[in-house]
PDB file of C-alpha atoms and ligand atoms in Angstrom:
ATOM      1  CA  MET A  10       0.000   0.000   0.000  1.00  0.00           C
ATOM      2  CA  SER A  11       1.160   3.596  -0.584  1.00  0.00           C
ATOM      3  CA  GLY A  12       1.827   6.150   2.226  1.00  0.00           C
ATOM      4  CA  ASP A  13       4.551   6.270   4.883  1.00  0.00           C
ATOM      5  CA  PRO A  14       4.566   4.097   8.047  1.00  0.00           C
ATOM      6  CA  ASN A  15       3.205   7.037  10.050  1.00  0.00           C
ATOM      7  CA  GLY A  16       0.047   6.824   7.957  1.00  0.00           C
ATOM      8  CA  ILE A  17       0.637  10.160   6.254  1.00  0.00           C
ATOM      9  CA  GLN A  18      -0.650   9.844   2.712  1.00  0.00           C
ATOM     10  CA  PRO A  19       1.549  11.442  -0.008  1.00  0.00           C
ATOM     11  CA  ARG A  20       0.014  14.433  -1.810  1.00  0.00           C
ATOM     12  CA  SER A  21      -2.102  13.388  -4.801  1.00  0.00           C
ATOM     13  CA  LYS A  22      -0.478  13.825  -8.209  1.00  0.00           C
ATOM     14  CA  GLY A  23      -3.760  15.364  -9.412  1.00  0.00           C
ATOM     15  CA  GLN A  24      -7.520  14.802  -9.779  1.00  0.00           C
ATOM     16  CA  ILE A  25      -8.949  12.752 -12.655  1.00  0.00           C
ATOM     17  CA  LYS A  26     -12.728  12.850 -13.295  1.00  0.00           C
ATOM     18  CA  VAL A  27     -14.096   9.497 -14.462  1.00  0.00           C
ATOM     19  CA  VAL A  28     -17.661   9.485 -15.825  1.00  0.00           C
ATOM     20  CA  HIS A  29     -19.670   6.277 -16.214  1.00  0.00           C
ATOM     21  CA  ILE A  30     -22.512   6.807 -18.695  1.00  0.00           C
ATOM     22  CA  TYR A  31     -25.849   5.035 -18.026  1.00  0.00           C
ATOM     23  CA  PRO A  32     -24.691   2.629 -15.271  1.00  0.00           C
ATOM     24  CA  ARG A  33     -28.307   1.617 -14.514  1.00  0.00           C
ATOM     25  CA  GLU A  34     -29.375   0.870 -18.102  1.00  0.00           C
ATOM     26  CA  MET A  35     -26.090  -0.138 -19.722  1.00  0.00           C
ATOM     27  CA  SER A  36     -23.997  -2.231 -17.386  1.00  0.00           C
ATOM     28  CA  ILE A  37     -25.829  -5.535 -17.182  1.00  0.00           C
ATOM     29  CA  TYR A  38     -22.756  -7.561 -18.147  1.00  0.00           C
ATOM     30  CA  GLY A  39     -20.589  -6.302 -15.252  1.00  0.00           C
ATOM     31  CA  ASP A  40     -18.886  -3.484 -17.135  1.00  0.00           C
ATOM     32  CA  LEU A  41     -19.184  -1.170 -14.101  1.00  0.00           C
ATOM     33  CA  GLY A  42     -16.136  -3.180 -13.044  1.00  0.00           C
ATOM     34  CA  ASN A  43     -14.119  -1.177 -15.572  1.00  0.00           C
ATOM     35  CA  THR A  44     -14.894   2.015 -13.672  1.00  0.00           C
ATOM     36  CA  ARG A  45     -14.015   0.375 -10.344  1.00  0.00           C
ATOM     37  CA  CYS A  46     -10.764  -0.892 -11.877  1.00  0.00           C
ATOM     38  CA  LEU A  47      -9.736   2.572 -13.072  1.00  0.00           C
ATOM     39  CA  GLU A  48     -10.722   4.109  -9.718  1.00  0.00           C
ATOM     40  CA  SER A  49      -8.384   1.705  -7.919  1.00  0.00           C
ATOM     41  CA  ARG A  50      -5.547   1.959 -10.420  1.00  0.00           C
ATOM     42  CA  LEU A  51      -5.652   5.765 -10.419  1.00  0.00           C
ATOM     43  CA  ARG A  52      -5.331   5.695  -6.619  1.00  0.00           C
ATOM     44  CA  TRP A  53      -2.506   3.126  -6.712  1.00  0.00           C
ATOM     45  CA  HIS A  54      -0.670   5.323  -9.238  1.00  0.00           C
ATOM     46  CA  GLY A  55      -1.026   8.248  -6.789  1.00  0.00           C
ATOM     47  CA  TYR A  56      -3.855  10.197  -8.464  1.00  0.00           C
ATOM     48  CA  GLU A  57      -7.217  11.190  -6.954  1.00  0.00           C
ATOM     49  CA  PRO A  58     -10.168   9.686  -8.898  1.00  0.00           C
ATOM     50  CA  LEU A  59     -13.433  11.642  -8.950  1.00  0.00           C
ATOM     51  CA  ILE A  60     -16.190   9.196  -9.994  1.00  0.00           C
ATOM     52  CA  HIS A  61     -19.374  10.572 -11.558  1.00  0.00           C
ATOM     53  CA  GLN A  62     -22.389   8.640 -12.884  1.00  0.00           C
ATOM     54  CA  HIS A  63     -24.338  10.126 -15.789  1.00  0.00           C
ATOM     55  CA  HIS A  64     -28.030   9.187 -15.837  1.00  0.00           C
ATOM     56  CA  PRO A  65     -30.623  10.080 -18.512  1.00  0.00           C
ATOM     57  CA  GLY A  66     -32.158  13.560 -18.090  1.00  0.00           C
ATOM     58  CA  ASN A  67     -28.924  15.298 -17.077  1.00  0.00           C
ATOM     59  CA  ASP A  68     -26.404  17.341 -19.042  1.00  0.00           C
ATOM     60  CA  PHE A  69     -23.228  15.368 -19.636  1.00  0.00           C
ATOM     61  CA  PRO A  70     -20.284  16.862 -17.653  1.00  0.00           C
ATOM     62  CA  LYS A  71     -17.955  18.816 -19.967  1.00  0.00           C
ATOM     63  CA  ASP A  72     -15.070  18.429 -17.489  1.00  0.00           C
ATOM     64  CA  ALA A  73     -14.878  14.633 -17.895  1.00  0.00           C
ATOM     65  CA  HIS A  74     -11.335  13.282 -18.243  1.00  0.00           C
ATOM     66  CA  LEU A  75     -12.285   9.627 -18.836  1.00  0.00           C
ATOM     67  CA  VAL A  76     -15.651   8.312 -20.054  1.00  0.00           C
ATOM     68  CA  LEU A  77     -16.795   4.677 -19.691  1.00  0.00           C
ATOM     69  CA  GLY A  78     -19.924   2.931 -20.972  1.00  0.00           C
ATOM     70  CA  GLY A  79     -21.041  -0.674 -20.789  1.00  0.00           C
ATOM     71  CA  GLY A  80     -23.225  -3.275 -22.376  1.00  0.00           C
ATOM     72  CA  GLY A  81     -26.962  -3.706 -22.293  1.00  0.00           C
ATOM     73  CA  GLN A  82     -29.985  -5.284 -23.909  1.00  0.00           C
ATOM     74  CA  ASP A  83     -31.569  -3.801 -27.013  1.00  0.00           C
ATOM     75  CA  SER A  84     -34.310  -2.405 -24.734  1.00  0.00           C
ATOM     76  CA  GLY A  85     -31.719  -0.639 -22.581  1.00  0.00           C
ATOM     77  CA  GLN A  86     -30.162   0.917 -25.650  1.00  0.00           C
ATOM     78  CA  ALA A  87     -33.584   2.155 -26.758  1.00  0.00           C
ATOM     79  CA  ARG A  88     -34.143   3.709 -23.297  1.00  0.00           C
ATOM     80  CA  VAL A  89     -30.957   5.802 -23.427  1.00  0.00           C
ATOM     81  CA  GLN A  90     -30.984   6.835 -27.082  1.00  0.00           C
ATOM     82  CA  ASP A  91     -32.874  10.125 -26.551  1.00  0.00           C
ATOM     83  CA  ASP A  92     -30.515  11.249 -23.782  1.00  0.00           C
ATOM     84  CA  LEU A  93     -27.515  10.157 -25.847  1.00  0.00           C
ATOM     85  CA  ALA A  94     -28.798  12.248 -28.765  1.00  0.00           C
ATOM     86  CA  HIS A  95     -29.329  15.228 -26.382  1.00  0.00           C
ATOM     87  CA  ASN A  96     -25.720  14.955 -25.167  1.00  0.00           C
ATOM     88  CA  SER A  97     -24.170  13.906 -28.486  1.00  0.00           C
ATOM     89  CA  GLU A  98     -22.614  17.297 -29.253  1.00  0.00           C
ATOM     90  CA  VAL A  99     -20.799  17.454 -25.909  1.00  0.00           C
ATOM     91  CA  LEU A 100     -19.579  13.872 -26.321  1.00  0.00           C
ATOM     92  CA  ARG A 101     -18.370  14.562 -29.867  1.00  0.00           C
ATOM     93  CA  GLU A 102     -16.538  17.693 -28.660  1.00  0.00           C
ATOM     94  CA  LEU A 103     -14.917  15.759 -25.801  1.00  0.00           C
ATOM     95  CA  ALA A 104     -13.869  13.010 -28.221  1.00  0.00           C
ATOM     96  CA  ALA A 105     -12.465  15.512 -30.742  1.00  0.00           C
ATOM     97  CA  ASP A 106     -10.527  17.138 -27.876  1.00  0.00           C
ATOM     98  CA  GLY A 107      -8.783  13.844 -27.058  1.00  0.00           C
ATOM     99  CA  THR A 108     -10.798  12.697 -24.037  1.00  0.00           C
ATOM    100  CA  ALA A 109     -10.159   9.023 -23.307  1.00  0.00           C
ATOM    101  CA  MET A 110     -13.303   6.922 -23.731  1.00  0.00           C
ATOM    102  CA  LEU A 111     -14.023   3.186 -23.505  1.00  0.00           C
ATOM    103  CA  MET A 112     -17.405   2.013 -24.804  1.00  0.00           C
ATOM    104  CA  ILE A 113     -18.263  -1.655 -24.416  1.00  0.00           C
ATOM    105  CA  CYS A 114     -20.700  -3.611 -26.610  1.00  0.00           C
ATOM    106  CA  GLY A 115     -24.093  -1.830 -26.521  1.00  0.00           C
ATOM    107  CA  MET A 116     -22.509   1.568 -25.927  1.00  0.00           C
ATOM    108  CA  TYR A 117     -19.869   0.749 -28.555  1.00  0.00           C
ATOM    109  CA  GLN A 118     -22.705   0.173 -31.029  1.00  0.00           C
ATOM    110  CA  LEU A 119     -24.370   3.490 -30.058  1.00  0.00           C
ATOM    111  CA  PHE A 120     -21.086   5.389 -30.477  1.00  0.00           C
ATOM    112  CA  GLY A 121     -21.188   4.203 -34.091  1.00  0.00           C
ATOM    113  CA  ASN A 122     -23.519   5.297 -36.889  1.00  0.00           C
ATOM    114  CA  THR A 123     -26.506   2.973 -36.416  1.00  0.00           C
ATOM    115  CA  PHE A 124     -27.604  -0.173 -34.587  1.00  0.00           C
ATOM    116  CA  ILE A 125     -30.455  -2.035 -36.315  1.00  0.00           C
ATOM    117  CA  THR A 126     -31.912  -4.563 -33.874  1.00  0.00           C
ATOM    118  CA  ILE A 127     -32.955  -8.100 -34.800  1.00  0.00           C
ATOM    119  CA  GLU A 128     -36.550  -6.818 -34.824  1.00  0.00           C
ATOM    120  CA  GLY A 129     -35.580  -4.140 -37.355  1.00  0.00           C
ATOM    121  CA  GLU A 130     -35.700  -1.202 -34.903  1.00  0.00           C
ATOM    122  CA  ARG A 131     -33.215   1.458 -36.066  1.00  0.00           C
ATOM    123  CA  LEU A 132     -31.284   2.992 -33.136  1.00  0.00           C
ATOM    124  CA  PRO A 133     -29.249   6.010 -34.307  1.00  0.00           C
ATOM    125  CA  GLY A 134     -25.682   6.278 -33.033  1.00  0.00           C
ATOM    126  CA  ILE A 135     -23.667   9.451 -32.429  1.00  0.00           C
ATOM    127  CA  GLY A 136     -21.075   8.684 -35.081  1.00  0.00           C
ATOM    128  CA  ILE A 137     -17.869   9.051 -33.056  1.00  0.00           C
ATOM    129  CA  LEU A 138     -16.810   5.649 -34.387  1.00  0.00           C
ATOM    130  CA  ASP A 139     -17.367   4.832 -38.055  1.00  0.00           C
ATOM    131  CA  VAL A 140     -19.101   1.509 -37.492  1.00  0.00           C
ATOM    132  CA  THR A 141     -22.550   0.141 -38.393  1.00  0.00           C
ATOM    133  CA  THR A 142     -24.241  -2.747 -36.593  1.00  0.00           C
ATOM    134  CA  GLN A 143     -26.977  -5.176 -37.629  1.00  0.00           C
ATOM    135  CA  GLY A 144     -28.631  -7.490 -35.068  1.00  0.00           C
ATOM    136  CA  ASN A 145     -28.674 -11.232 -35.832  1.00  0.00           C
ATOM    137  CA  ALA A 146     -30.725 -14.225 -34.713  1.00  0.00           C
ATOM    138  CA  LYS A 147     -27.500 -16.039 -33.783  1.00  0.00           C
ATOM    139  CA  ARG A 148     -25.713 -14.411 -30.855  1.00  0.00           C
ATOM    140  CA  MET A 149     -21.915 -14.269 -30.690  1.00  0.00           C
ATOM    141  CA  ILE A 150     -21.042 -15.609 -27.247  1.00  0.00           C
ATOM    142  CA  GLY A 151     -17.802 -16.848 -25.716  1.00  0.00           C
ATOM    143  CA  PRO A 152     -14.255 -16.083 -24.567  1.00  0.00           C
ATOM    144  CA  VAL A 153     -12.076 -13.885 -26.789  1.00  0.00           C
ATOM    145  CA  VAL A 154      -8.346 -13.336 -27.291  1.00  0.00           C
ATOM    146  CA  LEU A 155      -7.187 -10.323 -29.281  1.00  0.00           C
ATOM    147  CA  ASP A 156      -3.877  -9.101 -30.605  1.00  0.00           C
ATOM    148  CA  THR A 157      -3.782  -5.347 -29.897  1.00  0.00           C
ATOM    149  CA  ASP A 158      -1.324  -2.446 -29.514  1.00  0.00           C
ATOM    150  CA  TYR A 159      -1.353  -3.362 -25.780  1.00  0.00           C
ATOM    151  CA  GLY A 160      -0.370  -6.979 -26.374  1.00  0.00           C
ATOM    152  CA  ASP A 161      -2.813  -9.860 -25.950  1.00  0.00           C
ATOM    153  CA  VAL A 162      -6.164  -8.665 -24.568  1.00  0.00           C
ATOM    154  CA  VAL A 163      -8.704 -11.155 -23.222  1.00  0.00           C
ATOM    155  CA  GLY A 164     -12.388 -10.890 -22.425  1.00  0.00           C
ATOM    156  CA  TYR A 165     -15.827 -12.330 -23.056  1.00  0.00           C
ATOM    157  CA  GLU A 166     -18.366 -11.447 -25.752  1.00  0.00           C
ATOM    158  CA  ASN A 167     -22.167 -11.733 -25.827  1.00  0.00           C
ATOM    159  CA  HIS A 168     -23.849  -9.827 -28.651  1.00  0.00           C
ATOM    160  CA  SER A 169     -26.374 -10.268 -31.454  1.00  0.00           C
ATOM    161  CA  GLY A 170     -24.965  -7.293 -33.296  1.00  0.00           C
ATOM    162  CA  SER A 171     -22.640  -7.825 -36.235  1.00  0.00           C
ATOM    163  CA  THR A 172     -20.498  -4.722 -36.714  1.00  0.00           C
ATOM    164  CA  GLU A 173     -18.856  -3.558 -39.922  1.00  0.00           C
ATOM    165  CA  LEU A 174     -16.026  -0.987 -39.895  1.00  0.00           C
ATOM    166  CA  GLY A 175     -16.166   2.009 -42.226  1.00  0.00           C
ATOM    167  CA  SER A 176     -13.417   2.074 -44.874  1.00  0.00           C
ATOM    168  CA  GLY A 177     -10.962   4.161 -42.820  1.00  0.00           C
ATOM    169  CA  GLN A 178     -11.962   2.931 -39.358  1.00  0.00           C
ATOM    170  CA  ARG A 179      -9.144   1.344 -37.324  1.00  0.00           C
ATOM    171  CA  PRO A 180     -10.046  -1.786 -35.291  1.00  0.00           C
ATOM    172  CA  PHE A 181      -9.092  -2.145 -31.622  1.00  0.00           C
ATOM    173  CA  GLY A 182      -7.606  -5.557 -32.269  1.00  0.00           C
ATOM    174  CA  ARG A 183      -7.278  -8.631 -34.450  1.00  0.00           C
ATOM    175  CA  VAL A 184      -9.141 -11.750 -33.324  1.00  0.00           C
ATOM    176  CA  LYS A 185      -6.876 -14.657 -32.299  1.00  0.00           C
ATOM    177  CA  SER A 186      -9.807 -16.558 -30.793  1.00  0.00           C
ATOM    178  CA  GLY A 187     -13.517 -15.715 -30.720  1.00  0.00           C
ATOM    179  CA  MET A 188     -15.855 -13.828 -33.063  1.00  0.00           C
ATOM    180  CA  GLY A 189     -15.099 -10.115 -32.612  1.00  0.00           C
ATOM    181  CA  ASN A 190     -16.986  -7.499 -34.643  1.00  0.00           C
ATOM    182  CA  ASN A 191     -18.749  -9.915 -36.966  1.00  0.00           C
ATOM    183  CA  GLY A 192     -17.142 -13.373 -36.927  1.00  0.00           C
ATOM    184  CA  THR A 193     -15.916 -12.861 -40.466  1.00  0.00           C
ATOM    185  CA  ASP A 194     -13.244 -10.175 -40.961  1.00  0.00           C
ATOM    186  CA  LYS A 195     -11.168 -11.030 -37.834  1.00  0.00           C
ATOM    187  CA  THR A 196     -11.446  -7.468 -36.524  1.00  0.00           C
ATOM    188  CA  GLU A 197     -12.643  -6.541 -33.051  1.00  0.00           C
ATOM    189  CA  GLY A 198     -13.750  -3.169 -31.788  1.00  0.00           C
ATOM    190  CA  ALA A 199     -12.744   0.205 -33.163  1.00  0.00           C
ATOM    191  CA  VAL A 200     -10.413   3.069 -32.204  1.00  0.00           C
ATOM    192  CA  THR A 201     -10.629   6.728 -33.234  1.00  0.00           C
ATOM    193  CA  GLY A 202      -8.199   9.059 -31.472  1.00  0.00           C
ATOM    194  CA  SER A 203      -8.565   8.290 -27.744  1.00  0.00           C
ATOM    195  CA  VAL A 204     -11.995   6.687 -28.143  1.00  0.00           C
ATOM    196  CA  PHE A 205     -12.076   2.897 -27.883  1.00  0.00           C
ATOM    197  CA  GLY A 206     -15.020   0.629 -28.668  1.00  0.00           C
ATOM    198  CA  SER A 207     -14.965  -3.074 -27.951  1.00  0.00           C
ATOM    199  CA  TYR A 208     -17.247  -6.070 -27.493  1.00  0.00           C
ATOM    200  CA  LEU A 209     -15.136  -7.403 -24.637  1.00  0.00           C
ATOM    201  CA  HIS A 210     -16.845  -7.850 -21.290  1.00  0.00           C
ATOM    202  CA  GLY A 211     -15.149  -9.452 -18.332  1.00  0.00           C
ATOM    203  CA  PRO A 212     -14.947  -6.650 -17.250  1.00  0.00           C
ATOM    204  CA  VAL A 213     -12.161  -6.147 -19.712  1.00  0.00           C
ATOM    205  CA  LEU A 214      -9.886  -3.749 -17.781  1.00  0.00           C
ATOM    206  CA  PRO A 215      -8.984  -5.752 -14.634  1.00  0.00           C
ATOM    207  CA  ALA A 216      -7.649  -8.648 -16.749  1.00  0.00           C
ATOM    208  CA  ASN A 217      -5.710  -6.328 -19.079  1.00  0.00           C
ATOM    209  CA  PRO A 218      -3.681  -3.876 -16.935  1.00  0.00           C
ATOM    210  CA  ALA A 219      -1.594  -2.544 -19.843  1.00  0.00           C
ATOM    211  CA  PHE A 220      -4.764  -1.384 -21.625  1.00  0.00           C
ATOM    212  CA  ALA A 221      -6.217   0.046 -18.394  1.00  0.00           C
ATOM    213  CA  ASP A 222      -3.042   2.064 -17.786  1.00  0.00           C
ATOM    214  CA  ALA A 223      -2.999   3.250 -21.418  1.00  0.00           C
ATOM    215  CA  LEU A 224      -6.429   4.827 -20.817  1.00  0.00           C
ATOM    216  CA  ILE A 225      -5.178   6.354 -17.556  1.00  0.00           C
ATOM    217  CA  LYS A 226      -2.085   7.756 -19.311  1.00  0.00           C
ATOM    218  CA  LEU A 227      -4.266   9.403 -21.984  1.00  0.00           C
ATOM    219  CA  ALA A 228      -6.550  10.900 -19.316  1.00  0.00           C
ATOM    220  CA  VAL A 229      -3.754  12.130 -17.017  1.00  0.00           C
ATOM    221  CA  GLU A 230      -1.704  13.761 -19.766  1.00  0.00           C
ATOM    222  CA  ARG A 231      -4.752  15.569 -21.204  1.00  0.00           C
ATOM    223  CA  ALA A 232      -6.153  16.578 -17.789  1.00  0.00           C
ATOM    224  CA  LEU A 233      -2.933  17.704 -16.100  1.00  0.00           C
ATOM    225  CA  GLY A 234      -0.826  18.698 -19.104  1.00  0.00           C
ATOM    226  CA  GLU A 235       2.131  16.732 -17.734  1.00  0.00           C
ATOM    227  CA  PRO A 236       3.560  13.231 -18.206  1.00  0.00           C
ATOM    228  CA  PHE A 237       1.816  10.297 -16.525  1.00  0.00           C
ATOM    229  CA  LEU A 238       3.919   9.157 -13.534  1.00  0.00           C
ATOM    230  CA  PRO A 239       2.966   5.520 -12.938  1.00  0.00           C
ATOM    231  CA  GLY A 240       3.265   3.964  -9.505  1.00  0.00           C
ATOM    232  CA  GLN A 241       4.377   0.390  -8.847  1.00  0.00           C
ATOM    233  CA  ILE A 242       1.419  -2.029  -9.140  1.00  0.00           C
ATOM    234  CA  ASP A 243       1.695  -5.809  -8.718  1.00  0.00           C
ATOM    235  CA  ASP A 244      -0.370  -7.246 -11.603  1.00  0.00           C
ATOM    236  CA  GLU A 245       0.884 -10.816 -11.189  1.00  0.00           C
ATOM    237  CA  ILE A 246      -2.562 -12.367 -10.621  1.00  0.00           C
ATOM    238  CA  ALA A 247      -4.132 -10.520 -13.580  1.00  0.00           C
ATOM    239  CA  ASP A 248      -1.210 -11.471 -15.798  1.00  0.00           C
ATOM    240  CA  GLN A 249      -1.488 -15.135 -14.825  1.00  0.00           C
ATOM    241  CA  ALA A 250      -5.256 -15.136 -15.510  1.00  0.00           C
ATOM    242  CA  ARG A 251      -4.795 -13.483 -18.893  1.00  0.00           C
ATOM    243  CA  LEU A 252      -1.957 -15.774 -19.952  1.00  0.00           C
ATOM    244  CA  ARG A 253      -4.050 -18.791 -18.959  1.00  0.00           C
ATOM    245  CA  GLN A 254      -6.843 -17.688 -21.330  1.00  0.00           C
ATOM    246  CA  VAL A 255      -4.336 -16.931 -24.104  1.00  0.00           C
ATOM    247  CA  ARG A 256      -2.663 -20.355 -23.769  1.00  0.00           C
ATOM    248  CA  ARG A 257      -6.005 -22.166 -23.557  1.00  0.00           C
ATOM    249  CA  LEU A 258      -7.520 -20.453 -26.600  1.00  0.00           C
ATOM    250  CA  ALA A 259      -4.705 -19.133 -28.760  1.00  0.00           C
ATOM    251  CA  GLY A 260      -1.541 -20.842 -27.525  1.00  0.00           C
TER     252      GLY A 260
HETATM  253  N1  LIG B  16     -28.017  -5.492 -27.315  1.00  0.00           N
HETATM  254  C1  LIG B  16     -26.772  -5.478 -28.095  1.00  0.00           C
HETATM  255  C2  LIG B  16     -26.569  -6.810 -28.866  1.00  0.00           C
HETATM  256  O1  LIG B  16     -27.200  -7.797 -28.547  1.00  0.00           O
HETATM  257  C3  LIG B  16     -25.599  -5.278 -27.172  1.00  0.00           C
HETATM  258  C4  LIG B  16     -25.374  -6.452 -26.232  1.00  0.00           C
HETATM  259  C5  LIG B  16     -24.372  -6.127 -25.130  1.00  0.00           C
HETATM  260  O2  LIG B  16     -24.208  -4.974 -24.756  1.00  0.00           O
HETATM  261  N2  LIG B  16     -23.707  -7.185 -24.591  1.00  0.00           N
HETATM  262  O3  LIG B  16     -25.710  -6.842 -29.754  1.00  0.00           O
END
């Protein structure tokens, strides 16, 4: 643990505001764990996390440094779409300004252009990611291993949506095991600037510390205007768990 033996805590390196969008409607696959992971890791690195939950009917905070969104059922996505449209301009401005964002599954789909459900309902996205999603009768469910800029990333997918990347859209990773965006083109997720979309639940961040710290680095350097100064964190258990999934599925 940090702090000296007399119990005096060292001064924080700075405050980082983390906003979780729609935690009631869009976190039914445990993705709130990503926010809890970043809260802990920020503290272990010596920063002061300020955690804020955005619920429908409120203006999205313009002072967000890190934005997280999770997965949900088609009905949950339909419930948040009006509020998402109301706050789309602020979110697009934050994204264009380099704010770190991680949108998982249902929120990933809504940060794209459109999500057409299996029943044919057309849910408009806010177009931060150039992706388009079509619901399918056959769900894509199971463990996933990706090759990414942060090394192997592991997680779990459960989606009906099949997502196609726009011509210039960069994927988050290449599928080594699992289905990914659509089970066909071996891509998974999407990245534009500091905005990441992915189908990986788990929650994805605790099992993939390098990716979690990459998001923290982006947030710290934009918020504080100075280099990220990482602390010493023992990720041995997470690394063992991730390597076990990699060896089992893609070894
Ligand atoms: N409802 C969307 C789908 O089935 C998203 C699911 C999710 O968020 N896990 O594709």
